[in-house]
Coordinates of C-alpha atoms (C1' of nucleotides) in Angstrom, one line a residue:
Chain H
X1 CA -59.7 23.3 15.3
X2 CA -59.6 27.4 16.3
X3 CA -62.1 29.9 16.3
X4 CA -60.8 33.1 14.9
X5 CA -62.0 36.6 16.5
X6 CA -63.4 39.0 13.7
X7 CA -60.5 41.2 14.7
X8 CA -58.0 38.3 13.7
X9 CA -60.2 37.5 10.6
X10 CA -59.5 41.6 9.7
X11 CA -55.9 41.1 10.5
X12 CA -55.1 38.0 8.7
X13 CA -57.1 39.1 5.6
X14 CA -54.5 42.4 5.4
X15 CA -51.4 40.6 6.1
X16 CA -52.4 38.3 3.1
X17 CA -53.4 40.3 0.7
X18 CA -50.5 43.0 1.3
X19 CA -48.8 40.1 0.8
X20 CA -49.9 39.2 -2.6
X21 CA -50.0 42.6 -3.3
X22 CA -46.2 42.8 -3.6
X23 CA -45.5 39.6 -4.0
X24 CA -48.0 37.6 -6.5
X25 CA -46.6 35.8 -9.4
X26 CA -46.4 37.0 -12.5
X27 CA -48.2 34.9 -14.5
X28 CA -49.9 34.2 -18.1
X29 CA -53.7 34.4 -17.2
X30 CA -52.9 37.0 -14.1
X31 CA -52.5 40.4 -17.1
X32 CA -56.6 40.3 -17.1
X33 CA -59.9 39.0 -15.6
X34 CA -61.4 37.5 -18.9
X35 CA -63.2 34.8 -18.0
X36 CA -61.9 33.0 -20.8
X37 CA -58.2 33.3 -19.4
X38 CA -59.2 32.5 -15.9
X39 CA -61.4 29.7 -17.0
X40 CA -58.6 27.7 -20.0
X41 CA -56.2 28.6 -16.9
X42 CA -57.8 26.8 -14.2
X43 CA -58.6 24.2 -15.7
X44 CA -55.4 23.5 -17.4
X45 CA -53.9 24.2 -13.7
X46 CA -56.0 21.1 -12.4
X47 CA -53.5 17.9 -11.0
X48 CA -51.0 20.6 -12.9
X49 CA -48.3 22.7 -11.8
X50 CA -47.8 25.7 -12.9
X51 CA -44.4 25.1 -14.6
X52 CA -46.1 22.9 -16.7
X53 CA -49.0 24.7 -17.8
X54 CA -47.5 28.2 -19.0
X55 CA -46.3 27.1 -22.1
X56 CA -48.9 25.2 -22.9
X57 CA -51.3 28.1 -22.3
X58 CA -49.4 30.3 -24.4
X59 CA -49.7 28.3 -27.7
X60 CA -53.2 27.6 -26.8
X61 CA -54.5 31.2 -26.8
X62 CA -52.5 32.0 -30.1
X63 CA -54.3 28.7 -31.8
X64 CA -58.0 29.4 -29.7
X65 CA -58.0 33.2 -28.5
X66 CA -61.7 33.1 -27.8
X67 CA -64.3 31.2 -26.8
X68 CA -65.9 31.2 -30.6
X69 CA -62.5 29.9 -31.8
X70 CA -62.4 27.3 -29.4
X71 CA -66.0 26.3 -30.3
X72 CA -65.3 25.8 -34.0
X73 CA -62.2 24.3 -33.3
X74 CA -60.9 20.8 -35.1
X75 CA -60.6 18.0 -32.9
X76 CA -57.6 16.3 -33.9
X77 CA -55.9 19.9 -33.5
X78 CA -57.6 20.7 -30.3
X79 CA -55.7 17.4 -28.9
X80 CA -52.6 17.9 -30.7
X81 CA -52.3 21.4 -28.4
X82 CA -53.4 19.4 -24.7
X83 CA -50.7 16.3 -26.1
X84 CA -48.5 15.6 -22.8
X85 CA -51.0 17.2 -21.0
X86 CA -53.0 14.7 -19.8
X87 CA -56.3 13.9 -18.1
X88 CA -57.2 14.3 -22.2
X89 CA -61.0 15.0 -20.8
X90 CA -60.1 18.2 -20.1
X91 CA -60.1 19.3 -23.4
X92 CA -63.0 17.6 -24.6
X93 CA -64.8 19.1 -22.0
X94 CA -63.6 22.4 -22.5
X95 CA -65.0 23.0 -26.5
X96 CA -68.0 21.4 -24.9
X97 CA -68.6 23.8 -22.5
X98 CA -67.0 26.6 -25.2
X99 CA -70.3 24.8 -27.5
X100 CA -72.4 25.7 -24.3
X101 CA -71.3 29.6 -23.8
X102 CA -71.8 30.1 -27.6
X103 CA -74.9 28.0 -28.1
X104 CA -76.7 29.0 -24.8
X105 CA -75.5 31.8 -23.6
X106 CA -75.0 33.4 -26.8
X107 CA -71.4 34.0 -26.0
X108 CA -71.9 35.9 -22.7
X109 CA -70.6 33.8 -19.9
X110 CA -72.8 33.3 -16.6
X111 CA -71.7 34.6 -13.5
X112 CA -72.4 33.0 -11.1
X113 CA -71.0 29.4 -9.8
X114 CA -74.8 27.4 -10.5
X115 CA -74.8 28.4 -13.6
X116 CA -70.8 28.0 -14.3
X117 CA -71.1 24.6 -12.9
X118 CA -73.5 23.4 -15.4
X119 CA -71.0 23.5 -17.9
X120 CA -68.8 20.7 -19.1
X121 CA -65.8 20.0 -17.1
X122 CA -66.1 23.0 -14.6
X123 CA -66.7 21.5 -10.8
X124 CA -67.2 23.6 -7.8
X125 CA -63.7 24.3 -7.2
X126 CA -63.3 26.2 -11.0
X127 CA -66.9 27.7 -10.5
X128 CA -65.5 29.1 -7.9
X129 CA -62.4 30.8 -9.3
X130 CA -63.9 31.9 -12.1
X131 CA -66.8 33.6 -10.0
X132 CA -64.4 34.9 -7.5
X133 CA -61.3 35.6 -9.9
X134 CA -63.5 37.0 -13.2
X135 CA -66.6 37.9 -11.9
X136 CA -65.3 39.6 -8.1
X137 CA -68.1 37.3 -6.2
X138 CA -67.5 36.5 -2.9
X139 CA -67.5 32.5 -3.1
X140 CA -64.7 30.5 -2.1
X141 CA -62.0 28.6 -4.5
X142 CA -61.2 25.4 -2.1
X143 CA -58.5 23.3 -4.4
X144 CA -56.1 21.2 -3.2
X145 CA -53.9 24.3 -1.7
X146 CA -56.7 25.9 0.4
X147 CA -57.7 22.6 2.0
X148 CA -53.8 22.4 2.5
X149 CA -53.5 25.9 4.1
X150 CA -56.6 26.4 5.9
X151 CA -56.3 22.8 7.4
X152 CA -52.7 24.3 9.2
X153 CA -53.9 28.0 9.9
X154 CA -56.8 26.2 12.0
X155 CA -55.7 22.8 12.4
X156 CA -58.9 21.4 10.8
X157 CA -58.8 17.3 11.6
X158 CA -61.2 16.5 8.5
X159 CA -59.5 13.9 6.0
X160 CA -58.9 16.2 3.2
X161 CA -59.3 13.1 0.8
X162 CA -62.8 12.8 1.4
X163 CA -64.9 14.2 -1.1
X164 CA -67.2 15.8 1.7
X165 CA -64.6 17.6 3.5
X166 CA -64.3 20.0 1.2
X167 CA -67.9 21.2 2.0
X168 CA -66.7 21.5 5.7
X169 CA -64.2 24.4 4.4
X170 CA -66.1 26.0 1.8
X171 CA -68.3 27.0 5.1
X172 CA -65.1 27.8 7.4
X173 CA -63.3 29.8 4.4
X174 CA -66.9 31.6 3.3
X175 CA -66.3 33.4 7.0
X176 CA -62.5 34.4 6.2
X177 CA -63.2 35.4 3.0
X178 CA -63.1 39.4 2.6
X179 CA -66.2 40.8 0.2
X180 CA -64.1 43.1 -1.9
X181 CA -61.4 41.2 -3.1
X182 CA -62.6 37.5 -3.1
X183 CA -60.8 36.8 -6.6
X184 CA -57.1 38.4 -4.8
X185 CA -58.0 36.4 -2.1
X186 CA -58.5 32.8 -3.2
X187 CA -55.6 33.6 -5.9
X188 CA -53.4 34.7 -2.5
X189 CA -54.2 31.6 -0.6
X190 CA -53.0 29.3 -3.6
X191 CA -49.6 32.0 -3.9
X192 CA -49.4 30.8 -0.3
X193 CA -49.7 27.2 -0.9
X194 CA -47.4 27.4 -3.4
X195 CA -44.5 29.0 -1.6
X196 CA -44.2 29.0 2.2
X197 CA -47.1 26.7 3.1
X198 CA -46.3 23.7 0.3
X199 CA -46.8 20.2 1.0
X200 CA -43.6 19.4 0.8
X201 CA -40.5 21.4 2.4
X202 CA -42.7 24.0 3.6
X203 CA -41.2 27.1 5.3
X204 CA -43.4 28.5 8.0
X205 CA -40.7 30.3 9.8
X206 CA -40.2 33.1 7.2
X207 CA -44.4 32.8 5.8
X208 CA -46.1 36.3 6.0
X209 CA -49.1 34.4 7.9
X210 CA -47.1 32.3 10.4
X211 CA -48.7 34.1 13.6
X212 CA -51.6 33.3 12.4
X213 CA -50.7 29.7 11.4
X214 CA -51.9 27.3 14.6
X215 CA -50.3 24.3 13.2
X216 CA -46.6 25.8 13.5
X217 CA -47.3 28.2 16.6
X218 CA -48.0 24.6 18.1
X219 CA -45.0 22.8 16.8
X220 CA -47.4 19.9 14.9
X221 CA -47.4 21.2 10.6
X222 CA -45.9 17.6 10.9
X223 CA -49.8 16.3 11.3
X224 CA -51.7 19.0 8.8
X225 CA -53.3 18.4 6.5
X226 CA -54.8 14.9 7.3
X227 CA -55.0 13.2 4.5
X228 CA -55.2 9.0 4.1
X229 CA -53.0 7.5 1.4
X230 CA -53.9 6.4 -2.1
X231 CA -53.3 2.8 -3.5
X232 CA -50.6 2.1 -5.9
X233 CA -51.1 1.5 -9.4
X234 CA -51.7 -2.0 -10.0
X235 CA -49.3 -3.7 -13.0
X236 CA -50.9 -4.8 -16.3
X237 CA -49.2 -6.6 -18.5
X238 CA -49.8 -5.5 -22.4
X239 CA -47.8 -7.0 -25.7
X240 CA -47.6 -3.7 -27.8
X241 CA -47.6 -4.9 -31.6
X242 CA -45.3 -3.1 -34.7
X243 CA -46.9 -3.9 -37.9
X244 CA -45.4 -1.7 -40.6
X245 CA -45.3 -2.0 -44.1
X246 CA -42.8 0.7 -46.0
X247 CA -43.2 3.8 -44.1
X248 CA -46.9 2.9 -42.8
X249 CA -47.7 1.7 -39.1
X250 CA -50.9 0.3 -38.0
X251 CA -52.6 1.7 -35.3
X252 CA -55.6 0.9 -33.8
X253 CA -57.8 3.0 -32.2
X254 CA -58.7 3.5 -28.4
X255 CA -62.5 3.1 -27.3
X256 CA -64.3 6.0 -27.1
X257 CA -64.5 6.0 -23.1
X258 CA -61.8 4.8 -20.4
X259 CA -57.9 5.9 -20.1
X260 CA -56.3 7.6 -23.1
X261 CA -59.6 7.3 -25.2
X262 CA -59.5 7.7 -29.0
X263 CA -55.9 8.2 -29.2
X264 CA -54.3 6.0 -31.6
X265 CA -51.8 3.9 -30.6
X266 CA -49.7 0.4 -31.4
X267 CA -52.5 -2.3 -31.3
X268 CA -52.6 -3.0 -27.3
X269 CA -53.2 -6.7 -26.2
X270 CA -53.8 -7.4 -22.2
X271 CA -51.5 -10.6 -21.3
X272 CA -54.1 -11.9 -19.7
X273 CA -56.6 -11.7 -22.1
X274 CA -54.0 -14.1 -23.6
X275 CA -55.5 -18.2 -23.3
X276 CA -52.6 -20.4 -22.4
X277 CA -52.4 -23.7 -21.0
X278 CA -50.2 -23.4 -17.6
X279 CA -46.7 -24.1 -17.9
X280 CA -46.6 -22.1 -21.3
X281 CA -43.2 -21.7 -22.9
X282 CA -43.1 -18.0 -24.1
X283 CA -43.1 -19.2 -27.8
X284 CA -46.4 -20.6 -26.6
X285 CA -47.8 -17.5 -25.7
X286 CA -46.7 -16.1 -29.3
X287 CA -48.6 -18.9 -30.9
X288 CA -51.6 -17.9 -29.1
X289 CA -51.5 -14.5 -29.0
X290 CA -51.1 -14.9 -33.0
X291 CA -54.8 -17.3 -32.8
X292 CA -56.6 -14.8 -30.9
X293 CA -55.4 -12.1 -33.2
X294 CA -56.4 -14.0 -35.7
X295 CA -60.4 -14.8 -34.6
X296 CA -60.4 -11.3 -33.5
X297 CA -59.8 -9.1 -36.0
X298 CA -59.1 -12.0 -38.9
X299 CA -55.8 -10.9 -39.5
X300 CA -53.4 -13.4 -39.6
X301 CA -50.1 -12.1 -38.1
X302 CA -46.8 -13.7 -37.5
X303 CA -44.7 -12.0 -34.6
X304 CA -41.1 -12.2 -33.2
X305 CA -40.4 -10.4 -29.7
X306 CA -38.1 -7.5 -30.2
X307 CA -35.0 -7.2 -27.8
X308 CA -34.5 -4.8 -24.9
X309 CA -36.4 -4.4 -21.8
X310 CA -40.5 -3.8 -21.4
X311 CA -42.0 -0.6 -21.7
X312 CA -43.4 0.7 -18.7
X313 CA -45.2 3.7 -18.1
X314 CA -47.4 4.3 -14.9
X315 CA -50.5 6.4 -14.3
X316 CA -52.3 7.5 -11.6
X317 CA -53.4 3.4 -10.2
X318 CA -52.0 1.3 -13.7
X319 CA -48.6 0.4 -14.4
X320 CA -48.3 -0.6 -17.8
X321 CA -45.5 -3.2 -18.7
X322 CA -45.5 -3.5 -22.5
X323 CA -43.8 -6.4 -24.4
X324 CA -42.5 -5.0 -27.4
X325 CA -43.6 -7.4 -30.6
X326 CA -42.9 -7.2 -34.4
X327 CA -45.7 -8.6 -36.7
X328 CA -45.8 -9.5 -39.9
X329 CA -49.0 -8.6 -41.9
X330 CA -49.9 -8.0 -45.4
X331 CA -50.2 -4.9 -46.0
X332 CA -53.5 -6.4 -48.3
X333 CA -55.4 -7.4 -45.3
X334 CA -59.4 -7.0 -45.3
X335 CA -59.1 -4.4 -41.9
X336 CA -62.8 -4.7 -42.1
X337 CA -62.6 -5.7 -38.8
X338 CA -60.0 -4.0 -36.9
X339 CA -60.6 -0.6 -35.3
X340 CA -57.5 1.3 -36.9
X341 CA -55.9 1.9 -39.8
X342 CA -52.5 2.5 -41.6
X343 CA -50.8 5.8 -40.4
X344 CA -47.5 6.9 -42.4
X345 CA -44.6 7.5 -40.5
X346 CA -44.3 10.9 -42.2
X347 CA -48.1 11.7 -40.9
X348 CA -46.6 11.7 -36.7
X349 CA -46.2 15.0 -36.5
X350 CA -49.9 16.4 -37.3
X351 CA -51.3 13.3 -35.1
X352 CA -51.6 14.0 -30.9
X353 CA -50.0 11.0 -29.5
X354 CA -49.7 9.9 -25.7
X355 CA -47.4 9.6 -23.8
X356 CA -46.9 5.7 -23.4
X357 CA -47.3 5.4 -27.1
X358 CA -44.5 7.7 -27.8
X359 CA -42.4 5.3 -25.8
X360 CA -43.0 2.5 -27.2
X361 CA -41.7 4.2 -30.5
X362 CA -38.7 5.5 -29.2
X363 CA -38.4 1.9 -27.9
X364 CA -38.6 0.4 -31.5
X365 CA -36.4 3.3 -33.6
X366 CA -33.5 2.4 -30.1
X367 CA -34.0 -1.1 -31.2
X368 CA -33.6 -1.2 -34.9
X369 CA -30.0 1.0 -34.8
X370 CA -28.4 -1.7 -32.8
Chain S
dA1 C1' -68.4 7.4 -1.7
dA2 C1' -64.9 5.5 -4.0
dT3 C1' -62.8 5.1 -8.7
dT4 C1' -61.2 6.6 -12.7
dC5 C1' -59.2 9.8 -15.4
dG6 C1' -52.0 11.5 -17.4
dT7 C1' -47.9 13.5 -16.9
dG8 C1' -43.7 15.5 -15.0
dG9 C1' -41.1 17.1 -11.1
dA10 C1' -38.8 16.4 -6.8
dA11 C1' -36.7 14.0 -2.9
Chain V
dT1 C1' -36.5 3.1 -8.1
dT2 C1' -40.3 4.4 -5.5
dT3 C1' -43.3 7.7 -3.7
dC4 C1' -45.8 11.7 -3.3
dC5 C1' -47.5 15.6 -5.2
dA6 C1' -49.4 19.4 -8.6
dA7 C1' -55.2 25.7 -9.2
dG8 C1' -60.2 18.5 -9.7
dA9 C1' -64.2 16.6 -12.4
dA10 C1' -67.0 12.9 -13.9
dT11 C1' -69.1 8.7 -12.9

DNA sequence: AATTCGTGGAA
DNA sequence: TTTCCAAGAAT
């Protein structure tokens, strides 16, 4: 890596920030410093783009303007505002830490990035925003852009992946950092990473920081950042059930912990959960599926397979492949002991669904029109 | 330290 | 269709 003068560290920190100056975006959370704003921004922005987030900010500070709102917010409403969001955690997190502020801060946010980071769902990278952005401190913001950027500028070798790396640049970027505008800063060097200096179909020829970018001056971007790959999801196969009776569905509903917690959803059932002898004609596995239903929950179900191909959906390392079954149930059944209940059809619009679940109902109302 | 947490966009 | 990526945190 290079070793900046504290002349170049002078000149780089102008060129960027006259930069931003007349070029930052125009954005939602960018017409204050609340901390509030800053804070639902960033971490609404996390694994995010930007696209993606605006509107979804908008409605939430109409719904939750403040941090008491959010506090004393419902749940189920709450969730129905982050649906198709994703990494749901968030918002759980976010009236916790909202709980926190009121509770034991008395509504007066800390300021500095110890205290921030005790608080539900904010790590060091959002500490440091919010101290920097809200709060003008002079502590670096290193996301996923700034390990990016700063890994070209100074062709830094560290595997950006690795979870200690990013203490390796915190140190490098504390050094670059200029002490009167930390917030424009760290907000500049994301502008940055956003635009000329992306991952993708970066354009270093026409970036306001190029002569200071040691990556391109050397002809090898090609190699920064270093980063090792990630594994692909793995496939799962699932049988989705559709028990209806009338208008009502039954759903059951997700554990509290693991992927898409507490949503409600079509009663899931892992294939391989599923006890069959080998050789087992697909009628077979019906049968069974329909017995281990059965000493499961003790709900007797008869099911037919539905027509049309799987549902898949894919997250971050599962692909889901879901065989679409109708089951028959009487809509009398003790549910003692199944986790879910009946949901209306005419109830989907005040309930926050996911994503996968929402296919497999699109997949069902395809189905029964043909 | 390595995994686990969603979804949508782009090539 | 597949792959990678997008203002990370919790465990």
């Amino acid at each position: 890596m290079v070793e900046w003068t504290p002349e170049k560290i002078v000149a780089f920190q102008e060129t960027l920030l006259k930069w931003y100056d007349n070029n930052k975006r125009n954005l939602p959370w960018r017409r204050d410093h609340d901390p509030y704003h800053i804070w639902i921004s960033e971490i609404m922005l996390q694994q995010t783009q930007v696209q993606t987030v605006i509107p979804y900010y908008e409605r939430f500070m109409k719904l939750f303007p403040t941090v008491q709102a959010l506090a004393n917010a419902d749940e189920a409403i709450l969730m129905k505002v982050w649906e198709g969001l994703g990494y749901y955690s968030r918002a759980r997190n976010l009236q916790k830490a909202a709980q926190q502020i009121v509770n034991d801060y008395n509504g007066q946010w800390p300021t500095t990035v110890k205290e921030l980071q005790e608080l539900s769902g904010i790590g060091p990278y959002t500490a440091g925003a919010i101290a920097s952005i809200a709060f003008n401190k002079p502590v670096p913001a290193v996301d996923g852009n700034a390990l990016r950027v700063f890994a070209r500028l100074l062709e830094i070798n560290e595997d950006i992946a690795k979870p200690q790396t990013r203490k390796l640049f915190e140190n490098i970027i504390k050094k670059l950092m200029p002490k009167n505008r930390p917030g424009d800063f760290n907000q500049a060097i994301m502008d940055l990473g956003a635009s000329y200096m992306s991952a993708k179909n970066y354009d270093s020829e026409n970036s306001p920081v190029k002569l200071f970018n040691q990556a391109y001056l050397d002809g090898v971007e090609d190699n920064y950042p270093v980063k090792t790959k990630k594994k692909r999801p793995i496939p799962v196969n699932y049988f989705g059930l559709l028990i209806h009776s009338q208008d009502d569905y039954l759903f059951e509903r997700r554990p509290n912990s693991g992927i898409l917690s507490r949503f409600w959803m079509f009663p899931l059932i892992k294939g391989d959960d599923i006890q069959t002898k080998k050789d087992a004609s697909e009628d077979d596995v019906l049968r069974a599926l329909e017995a281990q239903f059965l000493s499961t929950y003790q709900l007797e179900i008869h099911v037919k397979k539905i027509g049309g191909r799987p549902v898949t959906h894919t997250f971050t390392h599962q692909k889901w492949q879901i065989t679409l079954l109708e089951a028959e149930l009487n809509n009398s059944s003790d549910l003692s002991y199944f986790p879910g209940k009946w949901i209306s059809e005419s109830d989907f619009r005040e309930i926050a669904f996911t994503k996968v679940q929402t296919k497999m109902w699109e997949r069902y109302q395809q189905q029964k029109e043909q």
